[in-house]
PDB file of C-alpha atoms in Angstrom:
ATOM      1  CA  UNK A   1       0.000   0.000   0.000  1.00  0.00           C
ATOM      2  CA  UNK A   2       1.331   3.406  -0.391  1.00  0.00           C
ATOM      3  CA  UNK A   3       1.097   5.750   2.590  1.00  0.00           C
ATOM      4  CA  UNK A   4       1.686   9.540   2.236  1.00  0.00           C
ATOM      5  CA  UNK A   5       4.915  11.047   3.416  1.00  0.00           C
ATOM      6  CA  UNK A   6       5.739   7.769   5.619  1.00  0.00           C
ATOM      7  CA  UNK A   7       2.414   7.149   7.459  1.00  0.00           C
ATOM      8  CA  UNK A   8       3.938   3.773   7.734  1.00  0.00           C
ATOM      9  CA  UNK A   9       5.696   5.560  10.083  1.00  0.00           C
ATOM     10  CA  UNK A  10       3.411   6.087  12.530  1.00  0.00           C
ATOM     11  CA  UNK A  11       4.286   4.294  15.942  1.00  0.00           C
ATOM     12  CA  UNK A  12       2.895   4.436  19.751  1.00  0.00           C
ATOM     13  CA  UNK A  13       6.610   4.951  21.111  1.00  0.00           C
ATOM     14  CA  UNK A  14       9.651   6.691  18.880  1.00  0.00           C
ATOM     15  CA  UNK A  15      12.269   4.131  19.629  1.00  0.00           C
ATOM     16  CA  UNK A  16      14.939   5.987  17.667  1.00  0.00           C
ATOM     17  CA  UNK A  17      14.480   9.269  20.375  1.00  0.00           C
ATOM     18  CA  UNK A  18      12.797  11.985  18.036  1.00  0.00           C
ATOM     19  CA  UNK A  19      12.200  14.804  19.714  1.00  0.00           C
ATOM     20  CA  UNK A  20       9.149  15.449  17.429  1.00  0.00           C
ATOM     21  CA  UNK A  21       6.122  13.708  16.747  1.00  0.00           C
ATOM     22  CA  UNK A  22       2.679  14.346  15.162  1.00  0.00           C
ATOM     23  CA  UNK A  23      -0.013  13.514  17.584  1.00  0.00           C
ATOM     24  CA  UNK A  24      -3.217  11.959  16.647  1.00  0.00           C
ATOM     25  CA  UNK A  25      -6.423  10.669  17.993  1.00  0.00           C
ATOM     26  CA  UNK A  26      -7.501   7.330  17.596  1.00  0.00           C
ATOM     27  CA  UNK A  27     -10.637   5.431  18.201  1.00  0.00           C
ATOM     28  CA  UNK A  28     -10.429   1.903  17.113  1.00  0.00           C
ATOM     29  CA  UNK A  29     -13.638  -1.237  17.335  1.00  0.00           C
ATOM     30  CA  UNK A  30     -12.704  -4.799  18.190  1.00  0.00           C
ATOM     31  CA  UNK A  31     -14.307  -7.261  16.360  1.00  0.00           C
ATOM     32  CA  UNK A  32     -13.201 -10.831  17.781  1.00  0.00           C
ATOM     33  CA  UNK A  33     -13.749 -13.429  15.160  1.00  0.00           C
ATOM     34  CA  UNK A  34     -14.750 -15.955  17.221  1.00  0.00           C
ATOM     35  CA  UNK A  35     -18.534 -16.872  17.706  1.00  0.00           C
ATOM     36  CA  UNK A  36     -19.394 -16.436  21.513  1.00  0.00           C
ATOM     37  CA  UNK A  37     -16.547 -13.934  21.995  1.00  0.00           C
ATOM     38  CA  UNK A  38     -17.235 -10.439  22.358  1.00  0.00           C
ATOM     39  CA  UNK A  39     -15.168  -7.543  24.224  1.00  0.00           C
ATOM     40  CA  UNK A  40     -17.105  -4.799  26.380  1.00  0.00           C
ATOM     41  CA  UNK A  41     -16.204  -2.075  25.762  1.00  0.00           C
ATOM     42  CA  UNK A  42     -15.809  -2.567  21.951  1.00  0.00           C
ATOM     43  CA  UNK A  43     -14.253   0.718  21.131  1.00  0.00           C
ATOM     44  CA  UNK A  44     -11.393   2.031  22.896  1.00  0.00           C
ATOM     45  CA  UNK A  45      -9.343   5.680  21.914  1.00  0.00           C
ATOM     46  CA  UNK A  46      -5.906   5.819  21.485  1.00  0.00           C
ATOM     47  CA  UNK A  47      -2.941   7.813  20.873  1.00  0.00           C
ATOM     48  CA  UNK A  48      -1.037   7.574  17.460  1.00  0.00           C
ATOM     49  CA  UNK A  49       2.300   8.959  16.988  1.00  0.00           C
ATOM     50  CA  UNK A  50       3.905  10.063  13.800  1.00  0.00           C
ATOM     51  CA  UNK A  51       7.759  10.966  14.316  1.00  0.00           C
ATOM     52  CA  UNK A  52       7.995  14.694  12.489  1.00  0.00           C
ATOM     53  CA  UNK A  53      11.157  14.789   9.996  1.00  0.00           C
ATOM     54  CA  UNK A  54      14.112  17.154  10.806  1.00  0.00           C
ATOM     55  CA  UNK A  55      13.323  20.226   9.220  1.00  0.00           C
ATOM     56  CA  UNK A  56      14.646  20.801   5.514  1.00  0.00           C
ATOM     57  CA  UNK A  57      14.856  16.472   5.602  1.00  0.00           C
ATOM     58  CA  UNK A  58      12.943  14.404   3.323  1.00  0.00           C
ATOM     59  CA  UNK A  59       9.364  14.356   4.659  1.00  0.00           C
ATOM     60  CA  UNK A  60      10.287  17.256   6.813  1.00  0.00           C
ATOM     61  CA  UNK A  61       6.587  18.958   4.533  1.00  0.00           C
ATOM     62  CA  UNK A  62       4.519  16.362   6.233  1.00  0.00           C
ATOM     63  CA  UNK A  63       2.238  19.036   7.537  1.00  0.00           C
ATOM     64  CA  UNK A  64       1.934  20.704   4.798  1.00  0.00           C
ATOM     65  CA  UNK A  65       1.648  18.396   2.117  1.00  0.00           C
ATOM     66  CA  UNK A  66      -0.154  15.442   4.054  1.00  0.00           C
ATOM     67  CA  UNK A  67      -1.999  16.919   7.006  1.00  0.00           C
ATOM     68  CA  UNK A  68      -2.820  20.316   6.533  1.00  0.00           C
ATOM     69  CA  UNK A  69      -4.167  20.170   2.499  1.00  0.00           C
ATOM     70  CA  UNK A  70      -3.514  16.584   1.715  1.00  0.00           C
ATOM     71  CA  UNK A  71      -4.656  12.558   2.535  1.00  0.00           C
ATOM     72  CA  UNK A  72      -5.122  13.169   6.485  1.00  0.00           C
ATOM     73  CA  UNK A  73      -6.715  16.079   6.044  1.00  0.00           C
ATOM     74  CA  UNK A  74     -10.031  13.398   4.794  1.00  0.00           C
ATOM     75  CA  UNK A  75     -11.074  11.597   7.567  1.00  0.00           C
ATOM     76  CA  UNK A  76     -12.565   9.013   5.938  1.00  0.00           C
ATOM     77  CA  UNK A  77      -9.378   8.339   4.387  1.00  0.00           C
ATOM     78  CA  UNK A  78      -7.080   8.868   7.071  1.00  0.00           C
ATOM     79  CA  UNK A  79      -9.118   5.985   8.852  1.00  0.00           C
ATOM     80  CA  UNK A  80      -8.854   3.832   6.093  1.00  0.00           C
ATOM     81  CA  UNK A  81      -4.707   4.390   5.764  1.00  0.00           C
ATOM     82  CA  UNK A  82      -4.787   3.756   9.997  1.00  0.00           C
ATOM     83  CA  UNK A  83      -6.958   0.960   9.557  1.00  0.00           C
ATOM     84  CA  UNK A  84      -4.703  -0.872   7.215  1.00  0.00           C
ATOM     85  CA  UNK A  85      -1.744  -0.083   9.416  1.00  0.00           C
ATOM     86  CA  UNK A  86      -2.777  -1.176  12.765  1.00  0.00           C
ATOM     87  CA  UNK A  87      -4.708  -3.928  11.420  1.00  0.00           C
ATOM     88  CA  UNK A  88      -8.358  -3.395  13.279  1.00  0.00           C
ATOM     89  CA  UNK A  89     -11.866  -1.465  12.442  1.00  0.00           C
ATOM     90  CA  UNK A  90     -11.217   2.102  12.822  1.00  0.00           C
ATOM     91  CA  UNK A  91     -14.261   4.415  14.163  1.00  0.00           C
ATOM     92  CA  UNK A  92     -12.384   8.111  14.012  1.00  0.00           C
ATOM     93  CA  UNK A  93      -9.262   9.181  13.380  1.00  0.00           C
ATOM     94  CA  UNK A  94      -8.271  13.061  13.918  1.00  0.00           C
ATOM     95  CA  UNK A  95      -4.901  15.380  14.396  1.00  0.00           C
ATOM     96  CA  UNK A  96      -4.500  16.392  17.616  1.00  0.00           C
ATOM     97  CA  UNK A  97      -1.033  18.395  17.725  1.00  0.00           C
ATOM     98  CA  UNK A  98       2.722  18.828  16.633  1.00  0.00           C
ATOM     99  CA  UNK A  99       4.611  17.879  20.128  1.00  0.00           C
ATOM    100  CA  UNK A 100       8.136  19.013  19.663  1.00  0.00           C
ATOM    101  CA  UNK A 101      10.600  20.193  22.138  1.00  0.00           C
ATOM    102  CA  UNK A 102      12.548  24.060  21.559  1.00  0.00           C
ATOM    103  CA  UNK A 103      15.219  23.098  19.454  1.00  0.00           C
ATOM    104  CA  UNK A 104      13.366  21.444  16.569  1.00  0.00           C
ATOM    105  CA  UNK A 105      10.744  23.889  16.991  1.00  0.00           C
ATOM    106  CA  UNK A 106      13.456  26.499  16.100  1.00  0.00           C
ATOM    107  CA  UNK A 107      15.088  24.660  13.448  1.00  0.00           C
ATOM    108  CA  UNK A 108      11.447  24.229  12.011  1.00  0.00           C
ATOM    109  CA  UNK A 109      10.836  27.684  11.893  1.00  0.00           C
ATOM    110  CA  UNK A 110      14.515  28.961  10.967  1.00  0.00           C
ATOM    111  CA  UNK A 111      13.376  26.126   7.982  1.00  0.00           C
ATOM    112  CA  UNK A 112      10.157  27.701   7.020  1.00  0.00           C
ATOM    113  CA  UNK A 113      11.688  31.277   6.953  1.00  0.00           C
ATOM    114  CA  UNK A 114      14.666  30.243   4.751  1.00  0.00           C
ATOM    115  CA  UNK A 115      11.791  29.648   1.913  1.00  0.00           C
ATOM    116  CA  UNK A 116       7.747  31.378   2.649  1.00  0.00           C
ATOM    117  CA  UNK A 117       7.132  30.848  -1.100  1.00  0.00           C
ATOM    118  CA  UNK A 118       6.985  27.008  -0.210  1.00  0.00           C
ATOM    119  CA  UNK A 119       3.765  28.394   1.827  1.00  0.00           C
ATOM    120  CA  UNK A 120       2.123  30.775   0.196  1.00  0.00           C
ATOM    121  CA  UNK A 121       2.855  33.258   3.005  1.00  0.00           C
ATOM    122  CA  UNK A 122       4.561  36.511   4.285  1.00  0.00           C
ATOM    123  CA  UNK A 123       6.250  35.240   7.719  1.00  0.00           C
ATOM    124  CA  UNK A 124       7.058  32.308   9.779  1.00  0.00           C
ATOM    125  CA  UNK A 125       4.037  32.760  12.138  1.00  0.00           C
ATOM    126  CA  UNK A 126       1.866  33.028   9.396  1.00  0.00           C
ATOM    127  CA  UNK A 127       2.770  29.854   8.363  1.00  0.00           C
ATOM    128  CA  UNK A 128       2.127  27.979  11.667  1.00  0.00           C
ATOM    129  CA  UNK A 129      -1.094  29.369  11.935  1.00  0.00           C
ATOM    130  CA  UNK A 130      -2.480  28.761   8.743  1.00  0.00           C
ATOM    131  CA  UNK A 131      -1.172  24.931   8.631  1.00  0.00           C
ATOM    132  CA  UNK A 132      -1.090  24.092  12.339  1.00  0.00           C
ATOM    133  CA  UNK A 133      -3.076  27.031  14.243  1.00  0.00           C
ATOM    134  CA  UNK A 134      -2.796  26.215  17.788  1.00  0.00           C
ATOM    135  CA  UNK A 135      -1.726  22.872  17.303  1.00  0.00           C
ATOM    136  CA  UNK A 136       1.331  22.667  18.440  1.00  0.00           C
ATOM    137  CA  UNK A 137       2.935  22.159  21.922  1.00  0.00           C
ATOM    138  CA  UNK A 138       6.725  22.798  22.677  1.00  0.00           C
ATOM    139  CA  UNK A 139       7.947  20.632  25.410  1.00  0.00           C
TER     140      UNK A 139
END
């Protein structure tokens, strides 16, 4: 299957010690296969992690190429890509946030103002607001 920008990539735990990572909100259905078995409750939410590239790295446009304007940005979609990563019935599937601790979040914007054409836009925290708005937490 092809996943946008590395959704492939999305993990519950960065083992490799990013110190970014798309957040997202997950609400998944079990449905045991087993006459007689059943699970209560059948729907549970979780939390999906994306690790966020290094600013001017491949991928580093994930949110605004793939979240902001592109497949995430259709929920039905975005369910269907989780669905067929985790393996189990998807109910909702939503962004929740950009975590990222001070230095990325100043290489990301140091990134962002080396090019604004790439954006469409006329400073750095014009950008952040238009393609993560309050989104984002610095750790």
């Amino acid at each position: 299957m092809d996943t946008p920008d590395g959704l492939a990539s999305l993990q519950p735990t960065d083992p490799d010690g990013a110190t970014a990572q798309y957040v997202f909100r997950v609400e998944i259905r079990l449905e045991p296969d087993a006459d007689g078995l059943w699970t209560d409750p059948d729907r549970f939410e979780t939390t999906l992690y994306r690790t966020a590239d290094d600013p001017g790295k491949s991928g580093w446009l994930f949110f605004r190429n793939t979240l902001w304007r592109g497949e995430l940005a259709d929920e039905p979609h975005f369910r269907r890509l989780v669905e067929d990563e985790l393996g189990c019935p998807v109910v909702s599937a939503s962004f929740s946030e950009l975590r990222t601790d001070e230095a990325h979040f100043d290489a990301l914007k140091a990134q962002i103002a080396d090019d604004l054409s790439l954006f469409n836009a006329d400073s750095v925290s014009e950008v952040l607001t238009k393609y993560l708005g309050s989104s984002i937490r610095v750790t």
